[in-house]
PDB file of C-alpha atoms and ligand atoms in Angstrom:
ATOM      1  CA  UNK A   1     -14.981  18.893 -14.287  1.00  0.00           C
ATOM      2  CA  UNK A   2     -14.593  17.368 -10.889  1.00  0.00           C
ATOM      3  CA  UNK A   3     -11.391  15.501  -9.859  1.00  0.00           C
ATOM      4  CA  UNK A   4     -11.733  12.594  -8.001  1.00  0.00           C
ATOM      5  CA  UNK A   5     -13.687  12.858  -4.960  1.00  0.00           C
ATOM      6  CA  UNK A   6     -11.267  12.902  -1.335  1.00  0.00           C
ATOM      7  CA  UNK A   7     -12.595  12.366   2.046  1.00  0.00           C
ATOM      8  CA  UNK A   8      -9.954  13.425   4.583  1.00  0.00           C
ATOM      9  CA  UNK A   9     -10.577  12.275   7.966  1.00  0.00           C
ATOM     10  CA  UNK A  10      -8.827  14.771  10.386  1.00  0.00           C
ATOM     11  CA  UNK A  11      -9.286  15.910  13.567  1.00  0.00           C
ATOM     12  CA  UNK A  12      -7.013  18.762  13.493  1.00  0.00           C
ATOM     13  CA  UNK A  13      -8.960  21.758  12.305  1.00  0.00           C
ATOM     14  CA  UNK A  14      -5.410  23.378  10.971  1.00  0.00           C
ATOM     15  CA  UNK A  15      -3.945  20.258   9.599  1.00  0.00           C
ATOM     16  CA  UNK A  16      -7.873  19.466   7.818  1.00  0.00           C
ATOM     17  CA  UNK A  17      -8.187  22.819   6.207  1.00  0.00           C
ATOM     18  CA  UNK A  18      -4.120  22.207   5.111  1.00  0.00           C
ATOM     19  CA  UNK A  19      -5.028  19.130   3.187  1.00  0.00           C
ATOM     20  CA  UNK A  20      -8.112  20.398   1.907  1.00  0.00           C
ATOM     21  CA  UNK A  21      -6.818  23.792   0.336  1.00  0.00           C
ATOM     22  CA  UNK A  22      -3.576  21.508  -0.729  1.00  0.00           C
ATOM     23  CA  UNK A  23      -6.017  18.828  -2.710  1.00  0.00           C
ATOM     24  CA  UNK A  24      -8.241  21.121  -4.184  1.00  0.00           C
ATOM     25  CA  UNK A  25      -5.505  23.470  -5.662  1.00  0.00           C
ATOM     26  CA  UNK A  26      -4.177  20.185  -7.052  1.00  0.00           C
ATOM     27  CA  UNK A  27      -7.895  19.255  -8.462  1.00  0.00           C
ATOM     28  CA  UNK A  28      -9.002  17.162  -6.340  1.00  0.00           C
ATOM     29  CA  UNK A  29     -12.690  17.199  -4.624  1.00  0.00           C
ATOM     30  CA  UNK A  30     -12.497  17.207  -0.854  1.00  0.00           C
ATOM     31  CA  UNK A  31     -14.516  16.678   1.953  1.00  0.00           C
ATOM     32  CA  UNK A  32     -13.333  16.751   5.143  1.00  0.00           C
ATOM     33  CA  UNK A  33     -14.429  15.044   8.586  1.00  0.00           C
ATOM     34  CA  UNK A  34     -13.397  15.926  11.948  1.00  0.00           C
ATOM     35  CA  UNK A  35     -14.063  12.833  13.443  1.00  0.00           C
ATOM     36  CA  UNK A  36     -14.476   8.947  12.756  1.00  0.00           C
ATOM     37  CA  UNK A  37     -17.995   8.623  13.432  1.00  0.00           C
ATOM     38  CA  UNK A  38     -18.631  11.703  10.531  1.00  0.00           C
ATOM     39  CA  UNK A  39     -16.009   9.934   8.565  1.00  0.00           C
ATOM     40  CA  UNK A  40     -18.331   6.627   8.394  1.00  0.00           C
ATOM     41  CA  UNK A  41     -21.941   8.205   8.287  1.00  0.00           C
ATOM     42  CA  UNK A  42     -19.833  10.201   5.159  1.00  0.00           C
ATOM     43  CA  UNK A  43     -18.354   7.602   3.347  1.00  0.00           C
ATOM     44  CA  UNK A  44     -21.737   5.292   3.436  1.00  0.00           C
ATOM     45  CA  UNK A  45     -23.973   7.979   2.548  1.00  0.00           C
ATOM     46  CA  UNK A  46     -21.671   8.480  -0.660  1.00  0.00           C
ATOM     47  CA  UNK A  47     -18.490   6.638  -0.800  1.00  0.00           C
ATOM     48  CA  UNK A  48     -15.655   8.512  -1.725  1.00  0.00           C
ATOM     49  CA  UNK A  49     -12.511   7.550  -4.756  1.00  0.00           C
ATOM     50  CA  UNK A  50      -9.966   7.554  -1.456  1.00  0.00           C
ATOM     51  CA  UNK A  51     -10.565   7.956   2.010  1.00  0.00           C
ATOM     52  CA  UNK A  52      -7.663   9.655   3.848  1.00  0.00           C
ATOM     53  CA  UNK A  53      -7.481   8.724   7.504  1.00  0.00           C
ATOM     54  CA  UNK A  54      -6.067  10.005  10.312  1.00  0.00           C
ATOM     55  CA  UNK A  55      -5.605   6.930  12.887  1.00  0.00           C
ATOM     56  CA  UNK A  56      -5.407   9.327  16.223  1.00  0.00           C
ATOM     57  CA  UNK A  57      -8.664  10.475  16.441  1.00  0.00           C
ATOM     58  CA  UNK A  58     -10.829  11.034  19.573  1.00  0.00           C
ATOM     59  CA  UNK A  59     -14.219   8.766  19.623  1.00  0.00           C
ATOM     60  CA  UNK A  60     -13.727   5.739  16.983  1.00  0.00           C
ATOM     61  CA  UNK A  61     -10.109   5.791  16.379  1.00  0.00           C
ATOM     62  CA  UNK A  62      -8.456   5.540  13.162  1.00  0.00           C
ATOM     63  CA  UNK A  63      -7.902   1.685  13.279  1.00  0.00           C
ATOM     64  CA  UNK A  64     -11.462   0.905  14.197  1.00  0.00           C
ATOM     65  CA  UNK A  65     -12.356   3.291  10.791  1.00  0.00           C
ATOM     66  CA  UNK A  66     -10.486   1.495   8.559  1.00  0.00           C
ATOM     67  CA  UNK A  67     -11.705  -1.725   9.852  1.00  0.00           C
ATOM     68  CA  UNK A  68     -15.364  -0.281   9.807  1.00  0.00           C
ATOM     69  CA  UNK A  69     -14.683   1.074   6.404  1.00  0.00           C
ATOM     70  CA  UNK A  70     -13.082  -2.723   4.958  1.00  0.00           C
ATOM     71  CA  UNK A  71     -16.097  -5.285   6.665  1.00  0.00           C
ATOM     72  CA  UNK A  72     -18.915  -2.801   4.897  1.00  0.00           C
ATOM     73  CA  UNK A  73     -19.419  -4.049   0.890  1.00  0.00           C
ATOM     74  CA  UNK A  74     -20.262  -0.568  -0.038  1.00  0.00           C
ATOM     75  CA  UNK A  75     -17.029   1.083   1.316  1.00  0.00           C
ATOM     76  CA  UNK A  76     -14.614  -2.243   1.342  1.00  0.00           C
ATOM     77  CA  UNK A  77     -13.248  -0.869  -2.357  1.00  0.00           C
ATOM     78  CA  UNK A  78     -12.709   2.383  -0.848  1.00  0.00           C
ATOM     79  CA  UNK A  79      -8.820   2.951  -0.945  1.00  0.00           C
ATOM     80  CA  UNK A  80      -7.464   4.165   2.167  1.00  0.00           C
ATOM     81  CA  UNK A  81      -4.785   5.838   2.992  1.00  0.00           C
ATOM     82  CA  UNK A  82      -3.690   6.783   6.804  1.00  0.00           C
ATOM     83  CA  UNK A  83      -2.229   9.784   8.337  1.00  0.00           C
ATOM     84  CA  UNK A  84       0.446   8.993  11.099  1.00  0.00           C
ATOM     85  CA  UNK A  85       3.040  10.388  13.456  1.00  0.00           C
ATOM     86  CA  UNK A  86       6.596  10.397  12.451  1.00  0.00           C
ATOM     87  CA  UNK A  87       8.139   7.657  14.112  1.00  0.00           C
ATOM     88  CA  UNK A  88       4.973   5.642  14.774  1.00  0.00           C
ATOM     89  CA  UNK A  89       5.407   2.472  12.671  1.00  0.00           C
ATOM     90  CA  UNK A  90       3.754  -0.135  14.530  1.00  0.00           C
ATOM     91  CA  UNK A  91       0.840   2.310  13.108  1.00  0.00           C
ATOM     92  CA  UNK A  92       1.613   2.359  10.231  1.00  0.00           C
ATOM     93  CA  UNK A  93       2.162  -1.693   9.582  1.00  0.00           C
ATOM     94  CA  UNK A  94      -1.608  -2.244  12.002  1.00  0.00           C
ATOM     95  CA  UNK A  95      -3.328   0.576   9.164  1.00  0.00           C
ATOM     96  CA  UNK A  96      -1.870  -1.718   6.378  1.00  0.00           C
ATOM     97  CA  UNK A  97      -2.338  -5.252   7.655  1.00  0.00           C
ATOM     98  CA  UNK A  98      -6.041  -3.605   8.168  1.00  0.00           C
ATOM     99  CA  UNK A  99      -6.350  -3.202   4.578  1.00  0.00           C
ATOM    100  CA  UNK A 100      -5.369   0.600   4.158  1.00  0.00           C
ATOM    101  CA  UNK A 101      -3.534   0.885   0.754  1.00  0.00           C
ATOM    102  CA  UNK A 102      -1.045   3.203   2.008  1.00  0.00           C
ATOM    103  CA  UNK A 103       0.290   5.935   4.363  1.00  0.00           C
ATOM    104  CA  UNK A 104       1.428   9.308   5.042  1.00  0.00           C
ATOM    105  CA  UNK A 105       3.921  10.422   7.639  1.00  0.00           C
ATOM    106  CA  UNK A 106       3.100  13.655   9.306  1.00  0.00           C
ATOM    107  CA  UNK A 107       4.479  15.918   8.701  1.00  0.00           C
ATOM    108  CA  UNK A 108       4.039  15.733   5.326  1.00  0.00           C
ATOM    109  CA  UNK A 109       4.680  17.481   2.137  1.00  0.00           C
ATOM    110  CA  UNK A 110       1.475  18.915   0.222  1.00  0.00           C
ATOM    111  CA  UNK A 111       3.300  17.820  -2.791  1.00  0.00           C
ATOM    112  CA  UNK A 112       4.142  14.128  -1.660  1.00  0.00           C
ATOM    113  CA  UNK A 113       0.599  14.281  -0.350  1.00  0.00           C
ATOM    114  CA  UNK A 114      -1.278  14.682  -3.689  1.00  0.00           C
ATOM    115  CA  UNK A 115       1.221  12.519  -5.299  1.00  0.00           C
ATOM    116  CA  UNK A 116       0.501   9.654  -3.061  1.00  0.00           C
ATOM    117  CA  UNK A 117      -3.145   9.780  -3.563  1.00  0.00           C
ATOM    118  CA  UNK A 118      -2.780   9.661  -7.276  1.00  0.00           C
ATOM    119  CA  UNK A 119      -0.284   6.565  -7.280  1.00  0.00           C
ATOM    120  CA  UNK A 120      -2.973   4.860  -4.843  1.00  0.00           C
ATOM    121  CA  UNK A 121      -5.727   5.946  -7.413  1.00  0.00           C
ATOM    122  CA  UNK A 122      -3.458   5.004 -10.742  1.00  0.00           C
ATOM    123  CA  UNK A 123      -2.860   1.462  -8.871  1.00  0.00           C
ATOM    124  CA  UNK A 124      -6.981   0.279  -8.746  1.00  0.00           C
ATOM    125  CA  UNK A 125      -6.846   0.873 -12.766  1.00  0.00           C
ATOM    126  CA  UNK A 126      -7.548  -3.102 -13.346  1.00  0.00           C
ATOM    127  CA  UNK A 127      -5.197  -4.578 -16.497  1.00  0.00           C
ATOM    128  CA  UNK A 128      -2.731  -5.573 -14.783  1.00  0.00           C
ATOM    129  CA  UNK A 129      -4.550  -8.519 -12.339  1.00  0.00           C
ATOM    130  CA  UNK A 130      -3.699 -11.055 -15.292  1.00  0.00           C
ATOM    131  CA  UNK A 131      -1.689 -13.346 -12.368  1.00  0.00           C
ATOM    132  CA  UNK A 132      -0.411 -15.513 -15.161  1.00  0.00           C
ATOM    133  CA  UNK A 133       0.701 -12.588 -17.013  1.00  0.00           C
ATOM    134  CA  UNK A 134       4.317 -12.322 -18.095  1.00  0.00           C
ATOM    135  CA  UNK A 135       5.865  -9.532 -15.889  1.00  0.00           C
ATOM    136  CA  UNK A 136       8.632  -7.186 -16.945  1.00  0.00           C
ATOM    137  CA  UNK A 137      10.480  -5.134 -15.243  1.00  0.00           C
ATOM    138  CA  UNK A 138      13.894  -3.319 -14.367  1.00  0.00           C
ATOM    139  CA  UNK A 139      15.900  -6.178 -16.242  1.00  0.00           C
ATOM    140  CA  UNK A 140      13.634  -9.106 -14.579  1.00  0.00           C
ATOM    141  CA  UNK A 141      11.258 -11.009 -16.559  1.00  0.00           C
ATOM    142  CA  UNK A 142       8.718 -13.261 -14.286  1.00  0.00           C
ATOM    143  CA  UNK A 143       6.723 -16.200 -16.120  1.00  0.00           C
ATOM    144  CA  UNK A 144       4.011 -17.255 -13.912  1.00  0.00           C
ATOM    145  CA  UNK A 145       2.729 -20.240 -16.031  1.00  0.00           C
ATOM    146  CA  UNK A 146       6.434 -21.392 -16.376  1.00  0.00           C
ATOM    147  CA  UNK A 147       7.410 -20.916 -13.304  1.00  0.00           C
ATOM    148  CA  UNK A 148      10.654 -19.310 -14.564  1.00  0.00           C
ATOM    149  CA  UNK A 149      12.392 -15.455 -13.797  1.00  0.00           C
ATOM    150  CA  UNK A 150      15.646 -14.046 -16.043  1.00  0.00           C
ATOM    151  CA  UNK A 151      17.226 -11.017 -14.574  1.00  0.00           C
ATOM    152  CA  UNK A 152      18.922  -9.535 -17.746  1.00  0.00           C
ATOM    153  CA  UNK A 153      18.525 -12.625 -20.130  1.00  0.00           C
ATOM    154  CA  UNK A 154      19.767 -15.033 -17.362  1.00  0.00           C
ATOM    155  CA  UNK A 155      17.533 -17.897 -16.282  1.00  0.00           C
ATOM    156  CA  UNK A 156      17.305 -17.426 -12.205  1.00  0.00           C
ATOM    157  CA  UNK A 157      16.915 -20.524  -9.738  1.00  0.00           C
ATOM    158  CA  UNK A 158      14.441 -19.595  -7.426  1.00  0.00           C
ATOM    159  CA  UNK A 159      12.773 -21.917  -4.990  1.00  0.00           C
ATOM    160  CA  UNK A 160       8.696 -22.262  -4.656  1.00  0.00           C
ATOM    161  CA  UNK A 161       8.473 -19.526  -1.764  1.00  0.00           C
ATOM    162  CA  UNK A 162      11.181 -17.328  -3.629  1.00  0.00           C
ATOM    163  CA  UNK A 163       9.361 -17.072  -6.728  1.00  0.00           C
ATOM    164  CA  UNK A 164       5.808 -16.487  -5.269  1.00  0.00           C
ATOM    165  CA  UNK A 165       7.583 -13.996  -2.677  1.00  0.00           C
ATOM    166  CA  UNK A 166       8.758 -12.283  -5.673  1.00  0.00           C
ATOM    167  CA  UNK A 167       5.641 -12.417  -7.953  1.00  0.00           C
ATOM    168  CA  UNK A 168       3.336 -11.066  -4.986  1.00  0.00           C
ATOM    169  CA  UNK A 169       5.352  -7.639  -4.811  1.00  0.00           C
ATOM    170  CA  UNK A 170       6.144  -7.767  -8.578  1.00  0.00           C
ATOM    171  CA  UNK A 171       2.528  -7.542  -8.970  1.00  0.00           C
ATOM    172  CA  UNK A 172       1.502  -4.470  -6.951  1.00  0.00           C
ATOM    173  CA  UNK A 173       4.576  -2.292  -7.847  1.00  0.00           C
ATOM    174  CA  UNK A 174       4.598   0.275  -5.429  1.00  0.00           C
ATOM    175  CA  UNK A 175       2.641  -1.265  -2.480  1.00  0.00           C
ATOM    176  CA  UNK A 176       4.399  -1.882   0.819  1.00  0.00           C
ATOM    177  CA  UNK A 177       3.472  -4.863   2.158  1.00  0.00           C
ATOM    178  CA  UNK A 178       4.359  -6.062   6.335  1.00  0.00           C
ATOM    179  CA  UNK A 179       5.786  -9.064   6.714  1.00  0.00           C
ATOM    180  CA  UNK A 180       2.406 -10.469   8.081  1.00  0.00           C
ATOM    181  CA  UNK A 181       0.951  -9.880   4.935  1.00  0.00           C
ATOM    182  CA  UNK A 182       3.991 -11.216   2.776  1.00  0.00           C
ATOM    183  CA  UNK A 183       3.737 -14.437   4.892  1.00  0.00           C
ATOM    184  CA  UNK A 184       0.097 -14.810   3.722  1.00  0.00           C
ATOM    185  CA  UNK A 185       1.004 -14.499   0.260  1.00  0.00           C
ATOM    186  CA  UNK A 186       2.977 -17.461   0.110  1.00  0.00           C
ATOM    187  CA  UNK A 187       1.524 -19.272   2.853  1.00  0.00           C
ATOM    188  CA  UNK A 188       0.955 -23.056   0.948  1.00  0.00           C
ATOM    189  CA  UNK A 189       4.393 -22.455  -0.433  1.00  0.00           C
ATOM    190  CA  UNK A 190       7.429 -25.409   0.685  1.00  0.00           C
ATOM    191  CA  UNK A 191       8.412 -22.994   3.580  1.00  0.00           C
ATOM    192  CA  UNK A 192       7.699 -22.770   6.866  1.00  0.00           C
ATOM    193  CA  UNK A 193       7.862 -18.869   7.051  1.00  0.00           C
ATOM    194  CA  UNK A 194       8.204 -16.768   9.846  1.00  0.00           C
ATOM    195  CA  UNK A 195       8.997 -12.354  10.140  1.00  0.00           C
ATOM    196  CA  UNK A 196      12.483 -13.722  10.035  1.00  0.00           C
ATOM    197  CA  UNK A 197      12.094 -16.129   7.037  1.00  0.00           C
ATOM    198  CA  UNK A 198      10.678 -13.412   5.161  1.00  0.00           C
ATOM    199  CA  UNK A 199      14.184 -11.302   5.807  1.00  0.00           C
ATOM    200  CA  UNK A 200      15.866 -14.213   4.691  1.00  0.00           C
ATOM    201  CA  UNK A 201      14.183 -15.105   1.635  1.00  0.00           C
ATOM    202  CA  UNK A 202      14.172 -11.712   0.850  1.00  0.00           C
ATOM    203  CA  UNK A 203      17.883 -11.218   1.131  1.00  0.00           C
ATOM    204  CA  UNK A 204      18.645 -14.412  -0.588  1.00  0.00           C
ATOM    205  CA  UNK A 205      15.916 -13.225  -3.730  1.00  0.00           C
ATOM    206  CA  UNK A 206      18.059 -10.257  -4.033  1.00  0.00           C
ATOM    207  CA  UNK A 207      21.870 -11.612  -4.386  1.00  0.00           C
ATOM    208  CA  UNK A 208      19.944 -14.035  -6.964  1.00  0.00           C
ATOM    209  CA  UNK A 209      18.797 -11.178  -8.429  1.00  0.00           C
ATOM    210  CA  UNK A 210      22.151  -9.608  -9.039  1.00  0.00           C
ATOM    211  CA  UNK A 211      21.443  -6.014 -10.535  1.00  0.00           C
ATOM    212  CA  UNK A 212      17.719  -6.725 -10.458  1.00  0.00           C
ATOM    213  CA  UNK A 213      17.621  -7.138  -6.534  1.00  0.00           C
ATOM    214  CA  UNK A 214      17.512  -3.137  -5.925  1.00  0.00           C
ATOM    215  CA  UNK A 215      14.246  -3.621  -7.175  1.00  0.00           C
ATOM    216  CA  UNK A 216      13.088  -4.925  -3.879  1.00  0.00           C
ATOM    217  CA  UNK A 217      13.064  -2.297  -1.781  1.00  0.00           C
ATOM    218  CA  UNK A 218      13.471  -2.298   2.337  1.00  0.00           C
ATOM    219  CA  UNK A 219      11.090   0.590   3.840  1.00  0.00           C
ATOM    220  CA  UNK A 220      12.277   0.554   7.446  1.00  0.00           C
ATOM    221  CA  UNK A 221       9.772  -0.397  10.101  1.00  0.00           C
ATOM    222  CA  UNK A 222       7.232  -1.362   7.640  1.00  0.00           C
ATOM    223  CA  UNK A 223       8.625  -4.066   4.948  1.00  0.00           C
ATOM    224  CA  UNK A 224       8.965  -4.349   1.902  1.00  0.00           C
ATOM    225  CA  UNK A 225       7.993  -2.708  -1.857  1.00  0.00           C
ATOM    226  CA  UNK A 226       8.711  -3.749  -5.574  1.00  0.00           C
ATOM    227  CA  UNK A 227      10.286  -0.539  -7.303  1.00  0.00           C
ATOM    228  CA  UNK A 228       7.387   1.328  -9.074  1.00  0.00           C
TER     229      UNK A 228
HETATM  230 CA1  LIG B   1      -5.253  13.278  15.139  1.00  0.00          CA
END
């Protein structure tokens, strides 16, 4: 039976036929594109279960895929997840705020490679998009309809931003999110917030949380992630 089916958009012939051997050893069906243009004729003819996307690429650059890939209704449900340089994270946060799922830093590990793809490919499973769902985890319990968190059986005083800062990455355990998209999230919310604010309200959430507050985790140059 065939694994789930990987595009991997590369324009490096040696770092291409790296990822493909690597994926298909680990199951996984590849196909592989040298350059954006293939990647997007590819993915419409027959889109993919996860796209994986170099953002340096000659022609129609990585950024300009993704975008490509996220406006067109038959790809927009596409996962994707970019390839960047080590040390480039103003690439990396641009890829996610242009609705890539997640990232790889090159160089990378083959094993961290296929174990990224499945976590991205776990994560679209729906049953857990219930947003008034009760939400456990790591000692924290977060009630939606009440309005109410306990961190180890203690009631928490959160403000409005606080809590829906907290239920937005409780939700997607695992995601990073930038602080662009964070703001979004609780956009409507009693707070004027700002890259800044979101530091702040972060930081605050967390000596709230007590124990729980590890749960929030800082990944550096890029923001933040709820513990998977
Ligand atoms: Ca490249």
């Amino acid at each position: 039976m065939a694994g789930p089916r990987i595009l991997a958009v590369e324009d490096e012939e040696d770092i291409r036929e790296l990822i493909r051997f690597n994926l298909e050893k680990e199951g996984f069906s590849v196909t592989a594109a040298a350059t954006g243009e293939e990647a997007l004729r590819l993915s419409a003819a027959d889109p993919p279960d996860l796209i994986l996307l170099d953002l340096m690429l000659p022609g129609i650059n990585g950024f300009d895929v993704c975008r490509a890939l996220k406006r067109e209704p038959r790809t927009a449900g596409v996962p994707v997840v970019t390839l960047t340089a080590k040390g480039e994270d103003a690439d990396i946060v641009a890829g996610l705020e242009l609705g890539a799922e997640d990232y790889i830093v090159k160089p990378f590990s083959p094993k961290v490679l296929a174990a990224r793809i499945r976590s991205v490919l776990r994560r679209r499973d729906p049953g857990m998009t219930d947003d008034s769902a009760v939400l456990n985890a790591g000692g924290l319990s977060i009630d939606p309809s009440r309005h109410e968190v306990r961190a180890d059986g203690r009631p928490v005083e959160l403000t409005r931003a606080e809590f829906t800062l907290l239920h937005f990455l409780a939700r997607h355990p695992g995601w990073v999110f930038t602080r662009a998209q964070i703001i979004d999230s609780v956009r409507g919310s009693d707070y004027a917030v700002t890259d800044r604010s979101v530091d702040v309200q972060v930081a605050g959430l967390r000596r709230k949380l007590g124990d729980s507050g590890g749960l929030i985790e800082t990944v550096h140059g890029v923001g933040y992630r709820f513990k998977e």
